[in-house]
Short mmCIF file of C-alpha atoms in Angstrom, two decimals:
data_model
loop_
_atom_site.label_atom_id
_atom_site.label_comp_id
_atom_site.label_asym_id
_atom_site.label_seq_id
_atom_site.Cartn_x
_atom_site.Cartn_y
_atom_site.Cartn_z
CA UNK A 26 -0.05 60.70 92.47
CA UNK A 27 0.89 61.74 96.01
CA UNK A 28 1.91 65.42 96.38
CA UNK A 29 5.42 64.50 97.54
CA UNK A 30 5.86 62.23 94.54
CA UNK A 31 4.63 65.01 92.23
CA UNK A 32 7.24 67.36 93.66
CA UNK A 33 9.91 64.70 93.25
CA UNK A 34 8.97 64.20 89.59
CA UNK A 35 9.00 67.96 88.99
CA UNK A 36 12.49 68.26 90.50
CA UNK A 37 13.74 65.41 88.30
CA UNK A 38 12.27 66.96 85.14
CA UNK A 39 13.79 70.38 85.86
CA UNK A 40 17.14 68.93 86.91
CA UNK A 41 17.27 66.72 83.79
CA UNK A 42 17.40 69.84 81.60
CA UNK A 43 19.99 71.58 83.78
CA UNK A 44 22.30 68.54 83.96
CA UNK A 45 21.90 67.88 80.24
CA UNK A 46 22.88 71.43 79.39
CA UNK A 47 25.57 72.08 81.99
CA UNK A 48 26.91 68.66 82.92
CA UNK A 49 27.31 67.15 86.39
CA UNK A 50 30.08 69.48 87.59
CA UNK A 51 28.54 72.53 85.88
CA UNK A 52 25.19 72.24 87.69
CA UNK A 53 24.90 72.71 91.45
CA UNK A 54 22.11 71.89 93.89
CA UNK A 55 21.81 75.69 94.23
CA UNK A 56 20.98 75.88 90.48
CA UNK A 57 18.31 73.21 90.96
CA UNK A 58 16.89 75.11 93.95
CA UNK A 59 16.65 78.26 91.85
CA UNK A 60 15.03 76.45 88.90
CA UNK A 61 12.46 74.69 91.07
CA UNK A 62 11.87 77.48 93.56
CA UNK A 63 12.45 75.01 96.41
CA UNK A 64 14.38 75.58 99.61
CA UNK A 65 17.35 73.40 100.53
CA UNK A 66 15.23 71.30 102.90
CA UNK A 67 12.61 70.71 100.21
CA UNK A 68 15.23 69.44 97.80
CA UNK A 69 17.19 67.26 100.22
CA UNK A 70 13.96 65.69 101.49
CA UNK A 71 13.79 63.92 98.10
CA UNK A 72 17.45 63.43 97.18
CA UNK A 73 20.29 62.66 99.53
CA UNK A 74 22.97 64.32 97.37
CA UNK A 75 23.68 65.77 93.93
CA UNK A 76 24.72 62.41 92.52
CA UNK A 77 21.47 60.84 93.69
CA UNK A 78 19.50 63.54 91.82
CA UNK A 79 21.77 63.41 88.75
CA UNK A 80 21.26 59.66 88.44
CA UNK A 81 17.46 60.01 88.53
CA UNK A 82 17.66 62.94 86.09
CA UNK A 83 19.78 60.95 83.66
CA UNK A 84 17.40 57.97 83.80
CA UNK A 85 14.50 60.34 83.11
CA UNK A 86 16.33 61.93 80.14
CA UNK A 87 17.30 58.58 78.74
CA UNK A 88 13.76 57.30 78.94
CA UNK A 89 12.49 60.38 77.05
CA UNK A 90 15.15 60.00 74.35
CA UNK A 91 14.55 56.30 73.96
CA UNK A 92 10.80 56.75 73.51
CA UNK A 93 11.20 59.65 71.10
CA UNK A 94 14.21 58.76 68.97
CA UNK A 95 15.04 55.08 69.18
CA UNK A 96 12.25 53.93 66.87
CA UNK A 97 10.68 51.49 69.31
CA UNK A 98 7.16 52.57 68.31
CA UNK A 99 6.83 50.42 65.21
CA UNK A 100 5.32 47.18 63.93
CA UNK A 101 8.00 46.81 61.23
CA UNK A 102 9.52 43.38 61.63
CA UNK A 103 11.68 42.91 58.52
CA UNK A 104 15.32 43.57 59.35
CA UNK A 105 16.35 46.07 56.66
CA UNK A 106 13.21 48.27 56.84
CA UNK A 107 13.50 48.18 60.64
CA UNK A 108 17.15 49.32 60.61
CA UNK A 109 16.26 52.09 58.13
CA UNK A 110 13.37 53.15 60.37
CA UNK A 111 15.59 53.30 63.44
CA UNK A 112 18.22 55.43 61.72
CA UNK A 113 15.60 57.81 60.32
CA UNK A 114 13.75 58.20 63.62
CA UNK A 115 16.97 59.16 65.36
CA UNK A 116 17.80 61.68 62.63
CA UNK A 117 14.37 63.19 62.27
CA UNK A 118 13.11 63.44 65.82
CA UNK A 119 14.90 66.21 67.68
CA UNK A 120 16.15 65.61 71.20
CA UNK A 121 13.10 65.83 73.48
CA UNK A 122 15.05 67.88 76.00
CA UNK A 123 17.26 70.93 75.55
CA UNK A 124 21.03 70.43 75.49
CA UNK A 125 21.31 67.63 72.92
CA UNK A 126 21.74 63.89 73.36
CA UNK A 127 22.00 63.00 77.07
CA UNK A 128 23.98 59.83 76.31
CA UNK A 129 26.73 61.75 74.53
CA UNK A 130 26.66 64.60 77.04
CA UNK A 131 27.00 62.23 79.97
CA UNK A 132 29.63 60.08 78.21
CA UNK A 133 31.82 63.13 77.62
CA UNK A 134 31.02 64.98 80.80
CA UNK A 135 31.48 62.02 83.13
CA UNK A 136 34.42 60.30 81.44
CA UNK A 137 36.87 61.93 83.78
CA UNK A 138 34.39 62.37 86.58
CA UNK A 139 31.38 60.57 87.98
CA UNK A 140 31.62 56.77 87.62
CA UNK A 141 27.93 56.08 88.36
CA UNK A 142 26.77 58.37 85.56
CA UNK A 143 29.43 56.97 83.24
CA UNK A 144 28.20 53.46 83.97
CA UNK A 145 24.61 54.45 83.13
CA UNK A 146 25.73 56.06 79.84
CA UNK A 147 27.73 52.94 79.01
CA UNK A 148 24.71 50.75 79.72
CA UNK A 149 22.51 52.94 77.50
CA UNK A 150 24.92 52.64 74.56
CA UNK A 151 25.19 48.90 75.16
CA UNK A 152 21.43 48.42 75.09
CA UNK A 153 21.10 50.57 71.97
CA UNK A 154 23.81 48.56 70.19
CA UNK A 155 22.40 45.22 71.43
CA UNK A 156 19.03 46.10 69.91
CA UNK A 157 20.59 46.92 66.54
CA UNK A 158 22.79 43.84 66.62
CA UNK A 159 19.78 41.62 67.33
CA UNK A 160 17.99 43.01 64.25
CA UNK A 161 21.01 42.25 62.04
CA UNK A 162 21.30 38.74 63.51
CA UNK A 163 17.63 38.09 62.89
CA UNK A 164 18.05 39.41 59.31
CA UNK A 165 20.92 37.01 58.70
CA UNK A 166 18.87 34.07 60.03
CA UNK A 167 15.87 34.96 57.85
CA UNK A 168 18.05 35.46 54.76
CA UNK A 169 17.21 39.19 54.44
CA UNK A 170 20.82 40.13 55.23
CA UNK A 171 24.01 38.68 53.75
CA UNK A 172 25.39 35.84 55.88
CA UNK A 173 28.83 37.46 56.14
CA UNK A 174 27.49 40.72 57.61
CA UNK A 175 29.03 41.48 61.00
CA UNK A 176 26.25 42.39 63.47
CA UNK A 177 28.49 43.91 66.14
CA UNK A 178 30.41 46.03 63.69
CA UNK A 179 27.21 47.25 62.02
CA UNK A 180 25.73 48.25 65.37
CA UNK A 181 28.95 50.11 66.25
CA UNK A 182 28.93 51.91 62.89
CA UNK A 183 25.32 53.07 63.22
CA UNK A 184 25.66 54.36 66.77
CA UNK A 185 29.11 55.94 66.20
CA UNK A 186 28.06 57.69 63.01
CA UNK A 187 24.78 59.01 64.42
CA UNK A 188 26.34 60.28 67.65
CA UNK A 189 29.37 61.82 65.91
CA UNK A 190 27.18 63.46 63.27
CA UNK A 191 24.89 64.83 65.93
CA UNK A 192 27.86 66.45 67.65
CA UNK A 193 28.95 68.06 64.38
CA UNK A 194 25.44 69.18 63.52
CA UNK A 195 25.07 70.87 66.89
CA UNK A 196 28.47 72.51 66.49
CA UNK A 197 27.62 73.79 63.00
CA UNK A 198 24.03 74.58 63.91
CA UNK A 199 22.83 73.02 60.64
CA UNK A 200 21.43 69.59 59.85
CA UNK A 201 23.96 68.78 57.11
CA UNK A 202 26.14 66.35 59.06
CA UNK A 203 23.23 64.39 60.53
CA UNK A 204 21.45 64.22 57.15
CA UNK A 205 24.69 63.09 55.49
CA UNK A 206 24.93 60.39 58.15
CA UNK A 207 21.34 59.34 57.41
CA UNK A 208 22.00 59.06 53.67
CA UNK A 209 25.25 57.15 54.08
CA UNK A 210 23.86 54.79 56.72
CA UNK A 211 20.69 54.11 54.71
CA UNK A 212 22.78 53.28 51.61
CA UNK A 213 24.96 51.03 53.77
CA UNK A 214 21.92 49.26 55.25
CA UNK A 215 20.28 48.74 51.82
CA UNK A 216 23.58 47.24 50.72
CA UNK A 217 23.29 44.54 53.42
CA UNK A 218 20.67 42.69 51.35
CA UNK A 219 22.12 39.59 49.66
CA UNK A 220 20.89 40.74 46.25
CA UNK A 221 21.69 44.46 46.71
CA UNK A 222 22.81 46.36 43.63
CA UNK A 223 26.33 47.73 43.92
CA UNK A 224 26.25 50.73 46.32
CA UNK A 225 22.60 51.56 45.68
CA UNK A 226 21.83 55.20 46.23
CA UNK A 227 18.54 55.69 48.06
CA UNK A 228 16.43 58.25 46.25
CA UNK A 229 15.39 61.55 47.80
CA UNK A 230 11.89 60.15 48.09
CA UNK A 231 13.12 57.11 50.03
CA UNK A 232 15.11 59.36 52.32
CA UNK A 233 12.55 62.14 52.56
CA UNK A 234 13.31 65.78 51.96
CA UNK A 235 15.97 67.74 53.79
CA UNK A 236 14.68 70.22 56.27
CA UNK A 237 16.47 73.31 57.46
CA UNK A 238 15.87 72.97 61.19
CA UNK A 239 19.02 73.13 63.27
CA UNK A 240 20.15 69.91 64.94
CA UNK A 241 19.01 69.29 68.50
CA UNK B 22 62.78 81.81 75.85
CA UNK B 23 62.18 84.56 78.40
CA UNK B 24 61.37 83.31 81.93
CA UNK B 25 57.92 84.95 81.90
CA UNK B 26 57.14 83.28 78.60
CA UNK B 27 58.31 79.92 79.97
CA UNK B 28 55.93 80.29 82.91
CA UNK B 29 53.10 81.25 80.55
CA UNK B 30 53.72 78.14 78.43
CA UNK B 31 53.83 75.94 81.52
CA UNK B 32 50.50 77.32 82.75
CA UNK B 33 48.93 76.68 79.33
CA UNK B 34 50.22 73.09 79.20
CA UNK B 35 48.92 72.29 82.72
CA UNK B 36 45.60 74.06 82.15
CA UNK B 37 45.12 72.25 78.82
CA UNK B 38 44.96 68.91 80.65
CA UNK B 39 42.64 70.22 83.37
CA UNK B 40 40.20 71.85 80.92
CA UNK B 41 40.28 68.78 78.66
CA UNK B 42 39.40 66.51 81.56
CA UNK B 43 36.96 68.68 83.49
CA UNK B 44 35.53 71.09 80.94
CA UNK B 45 35.34 74.89 81.13
CA UNK B 46 32.80 75.06 83.96
CA UNK B 47 34.35 72.12 85.82
CA UNK B 48 37.81 73.69 86.09
CA UNK B 49 38.42 76.83 88.13
CA UNK B 50 41.36 79.24 88.26
CA UNK B 51 41.88 77.85 91.77
CA UNK B 52 42.41 74.38 90.23
CA UNK B 53 44.99 75.84 87.83
CA UNK B 54 46.74 77.61 90.72
CA UNK B 55 46.95 74.32 92.62
CA UNK B 56 48.24 72.40 89.59
CA UNK B 57 50.89 74.98 88.74
CA UNK B 58 51.79 75.97 92.30
CA UNK B 59 51.36 79.63 91.36
CA UNK B 60 49.72 82.35 93.43
CA UNK B 61 46.72 84.30 92.13
CA UNK B 62 48.92 87.23 91.10
CA UNK B 63 51.28 84.96 89.20
CA UNK B 64 48.42 83.47 87.22
CA UNK B 65 46.56 86.71 86.48
CA UNK B 66 49.79 88.39 85.36
CA UNK B 67 49.60 86.12 82.29
CA UNK B 68 45.87 85.70 81.74
CA UNK B 69 43.17 88.30 82.30
CA UNK B 70 40.42 85.76 83.05
CA UNK B 71 39.52 82.06 82.92
CA UNK B 72 38.18 82.35 79.36
CA UNK B 73 41.45 83.92 78.22
CA UNK B 74 43.38 80.96 79.65
CA UNK B 75 40.86 78.37 78.38
CA UNK B 76 41.17 79.74 74.83
CA UNK B 77 44.98 79.46 74.88
CA UNK B 78 44.74 76.00 76.46
CA UNK B 79 42.32 74.81 73.78
CA UNK B 80 44.57 76.14 70.97
CA UNK B 81 47.52 74.33 72.57
CA UNK B 82 45.53 71.05 72.85
CA UNK B 83 44.29 71.34 69.31
CA UNK B 84 47.77 71.89 67.97
CA UNK B 85 49.02 68.79 69.80
CA UNK B 86 46.14 66.66 68.50
CA UNK B 87 46.54 67.92 64.95
CA UNK B 88 50.25 67.13 64.85
CA UNK B 89 49.79 63.70 66.42
CA UNK B 90 46.58 62.34 64.94
CA UNK B 91 45.58 64.22 61.78
CA UNK B 92 48.11 62.50 59.53
CA UNK B 93 49.75 65.69 58.29
CA UNK B 94 53.25 64.14 58.53
CA UNK B 95 53.21 62.29 55.23
CA UNK B 96 54.45 62.51 51.64
CA UNK B 97 51.56 60.39 50.34
CA UNK B 98 49.90 62.34 47.57
CA UNK B 99 47.48 59.86 45.96
CA UNK B 100 43.95 60.49 47.20
CA UNK B 101 42.85 57.04 48.34
CA UNK B 102 46.08 56.07 50.16
CA UNK B 103 46.10 59.53 51.76
CA UNK B 104 42.52 59.17 53.03
CA UNK B 105 43.36 55.69 54.38
CA UNK B 106 46.45 57.07 56.08
CA UNK B 107 44.50 59.88 57.73
CA UNK B 108 41.85 57.52 59.09
CA UNK B 109 44.47 55.10 60.40
CA UNK B 110 46.58 57.78 62.06
CA UNK B 111 43.55 59.07 63.93
CA UNK B 112 42.65 55.55 65.07
CA UNK B 113 46.12 54.40 65.99
CA UNK B 114 47.66 57.39 67.67
CA UNK B 115 46.16 57.93 71.11
CA UNK B 116 45.17 61.41 72.21
CA UNK B 117 48.40 63.21 73.16
CA UNK B 118 46.76 64.65 76.24
CA UNK B 119 44.67 63.00 78.97
CA UNK B 120 40.90 63.36 78.80
CA UNK B 121 40.27 62.32 75.18
CA UNK B 122 39.68 64.38 72.05
CA UNK B 123 39.67 68.10 72.92
CA UNK B 124 37.49 68.93 69.91
CA UNK B 125 34.71 66.63 71.06
CA UNK B 126 35.11 67.61 74.71
CA UNK B 127 34.89 71.30 73.87
CA UNK B 128 32.04 70.81 71.40
CA UNK B 129 29.95 69.03 74.05
CA UNK B 130 31.08 71.03 77.04
CA UNK B 131 30.68 74.45 75.43
CA UNK B 132 27.53 73.84 73.39
CA UNK B 133 25.35 75.35 76.06
CA UNK B 134 28.07 77.53 77.50
CA UNK B 135 31.09 79.43 76.26
CA UNK B 136 30.63 80.79 72.72
CA UNK B 137 34.35 81.58 72.13
CA UNK B 138 35.39 78.00 72.85
CA UNK B 139 32.48 76.68 70.80
CA UNK B 140 33.59 78.82 67.88
CA UNK B 141 37.14 77.44 68.11
CA UNK B 142 35.85 73.84 68.20
CA UNK B 143 33.63 74.58 65.20
CA UNK B 144 36.59 76.04 63.31
CA UNK B 145 38.72 72.96 64.12
CA UNK B 146 36.06 70.58 62.77
CA UNK B 147 35.65 72.80 59.71
CA UNK B 148 39.37 72.74 58.93
CA UNK B 149 39.56 68.99 59.45
CA UNK B 150 36.62 68.42 57.11
CA UNK B 151 37.96 70.95 54.54
CA UNK B 152 41.23 69.02 54.39
CA UNK B 153 39.44 65.71 53.78
CA UNK B 154 37.10 67.27 51.21
CA UNK B 155 40.06 68.72 49.30
CA UNK B 156 41.65 65.27 49.05
CA UNK B 157 38.43 63.77 47.65
CA UNK B 158 38.08 66.66 45.17
CA UNK B 159 41.67 66.20 44.03
CA UNK B 160 41.03 62.44 43.65
CA UNK B 161 38.00 63.10 41.48
CA UNK B 162 40.00 65.48 39.25
CA UNK B 163 42.85 62.99 38.88
CA UNK B 164 40.48 60.10 38.14
CA UNK B 165 41.46 58.13 41.28
CA UNK B 166 37.98 58.59 42.77
CA UNK B 167 34.61 58.08 41.07
CA UNK B 168 33.27 61.30 39.56
CA UNK B 169 29.95 61.00 41.41
CA UNK B 170 31.56 60.80 44.87
CA UNK B 171 30.33 63.58 47.17
CA UNK B 172 33.35 65.24 48.83
CA UNK B 173 31.40 67.09 51.52
CA UNK B 174 29.41 64.04 52.50
CA UNK B 175 32.51 61.85 52.61
CA UNK B 176 34.30 64.35 54.88
CA UNK B 177 31.25 64.46 57.17
CA UNK B 178 31.11 60.67 57.30
CA UNK B 179 34.78 60.26 58.20
CA UNK B 180 34.78 62.89 60.95
CA UNK B 181 31.39 61.85 62.39
CA UNK B 182 32.26 58.17 62.47
CA UNK B 183 35.71 58.68 64.02
CA UNK B 184 34.47 61.08 66.69
CA UNK B 185 31.40 59.00 67.55
CA UNK B 186 33.45 55.80 67.69
CA UNK B 187 36.02 57.48 69.91
CA UNK B 188 33.28 58.45 72.33
CA UNK B 189 32.00 54.86 72.44
CA UNK B 190 35.49 53.40 72.79
CA UNK B 191 36.20 55.68 75.75
CA UNK B 192 32.86 54.76 77.30
CA UNK B 193 33.49 51.03 76.85
CA UNK B 194 37.19 51.30 77.67
CA UNK B 195 38.04 49.01 74.75
CA UNK B 196 39.21 49.75 71.23
CA UNK B 197 36.43 47.77 69.51
CA UNK B 198 34.31 50.70 68.36
CA UNK B 199 37.21 52.75 67.00
CA UNK B 200 38.70 49.70 65.24
CA UNK B 201 35.30 48.87 63.76
CA UNK B 202 35.13 52.46 62.53
CA UNK B 203 38.58 52.09 60.97
CA UNK B 204 37.63 48.90 59.14
CA UNK B 205 34.32 50.28 57.87
CA UNK B 206 35.80 53.61 56.78
CA UNK B 207 38.75 51.95 55.05
CA UNK B 208 36.40 49.64 53.11
CA UNK B 209 34.28 52.68 52.22
CA UNK B 210 37.35 54.64 51.04
CA UNK B 211 38.68 51.73 48.94
CA UNK B 212 35.23 51.56 47.38
CA UNK B 213 35.59 55.15 46.12
CA UNK B 214 37.95 54.00 43.34
CA UNK B 215 36.22 53.91 39.93
CA UNK B 216 37.23 50.29 39.39
CA UNK B 217 36.67 49.10 42.97
CA UNK B 218 35.42 45.55 43.43
CA UNK B 219 32.02 45.34 45.08
CA UNK B 220 32.49 46.16 48.81
CA UNK B 221 36.12 45.06 48.94
CA UNK B 222 37.15 43.93 52.38
CA UNK B 223 40.58 45.23 53.32
CA UNK B 224 42.76 42.40 54.60
CA UNK B 225 44.09 42.27 58.15
CA UNK B 226 47.52 43.06 56.73
CA UNK B 227 46.21 46.20 55.02
CA UNK B 228 44.53 47.28 58.19
CA UNK B 229 47.25 46.13 60.58
CA UNK B 230 46.62 44.02 63.62
CA UNK B 231 44.23 44.91 66.40
CA UNK B 232 45.82 45.99 69.59
CA UNK B 233 44.30 45.75 73.01
CA UNK B 234 45.13 49.23 74.32
CA UNK B 235 42.13 51.11 75.66
CA UNK B 236 40.93 54.11 73.63
CA UNK B 237 42.29 57.50 74.57
#
């Protein structure tokens, strides 16, 4: 990689952490200069303005989160095991960058502020939900999931519950809320099977053991 | 009310909106001065520093949200109808101040920043969850709710799902996610009755009609 491109990537990686922790308004180009040790000229050679850098930083953060937590690294093809896997990966893998989930941070931080960042956060949630909805639709077609299941509503429930629980877990600095979300969502997903027992409770073994790490 | 106290209350009300929209770091005392039309001396006569004002503003916002959305204005005493009422009030009543839910905003905004505000947001979530847990516990004692229901987990699920869905609804600028959360939570709550039919689907009448207002 060219030296200029290496510097650009290093700025993005450092800025991604700062923006994720402090938000768009709470992080200045001065903060990025201090974190990277670059002069003003060095920074503005690569990014025309703070928004330009924040957009690249958010894309970088999103890509890291998607790879780490969205459960895309699997060969599982059956709908119910795949939904369970996706929920568990999100719960178990901590955020790969400090400051928590960049989608939630940007959604909250930018909702009264930067429209470009808000649009990117919206797009990220949309793609996440579209992926989940497609799995449910495929499960209905293959007969693994009850025909009256509502794919859009299920996708909304999974994303809402995981993101809300993550917020509470960070606030409480324990993993209780996110592990409760995992257990409830897994029971809900198992219940989507046409022949599911009434409200089956997944066993501890199925759900794995609780750990005491704080939420990320 | 004394004139000084009236001014103090007016500053708090104006600052509550600014902090809710822009966050603690994103709103300066200068912004509050501009919004209130007060000089520096006038502002600092009432509040020693920005944190002092932000704390009062958050308490004010929280009080408004609690009165409007937490369903405390009811005589319902049976556990399941009361849980349904609380979920529906939160979904149907928009945030009484611009910028969305102050608990979520403060939780996200302050999680890498101001510990006093973070503590207040934590306390607010705790009280909200304690109230829901107490209803479930009372329902178990009175036989309205299955004895094996888990009060803490149910409280976590309700708060996580509502807050997460609210974030998504604001991001999408539609009410789909929050209305999906309402339907799923209401079905889940109805299913807590010992004699509940398998996954009963609440009717449109029970849930009311969807409205097209954007989420607040």
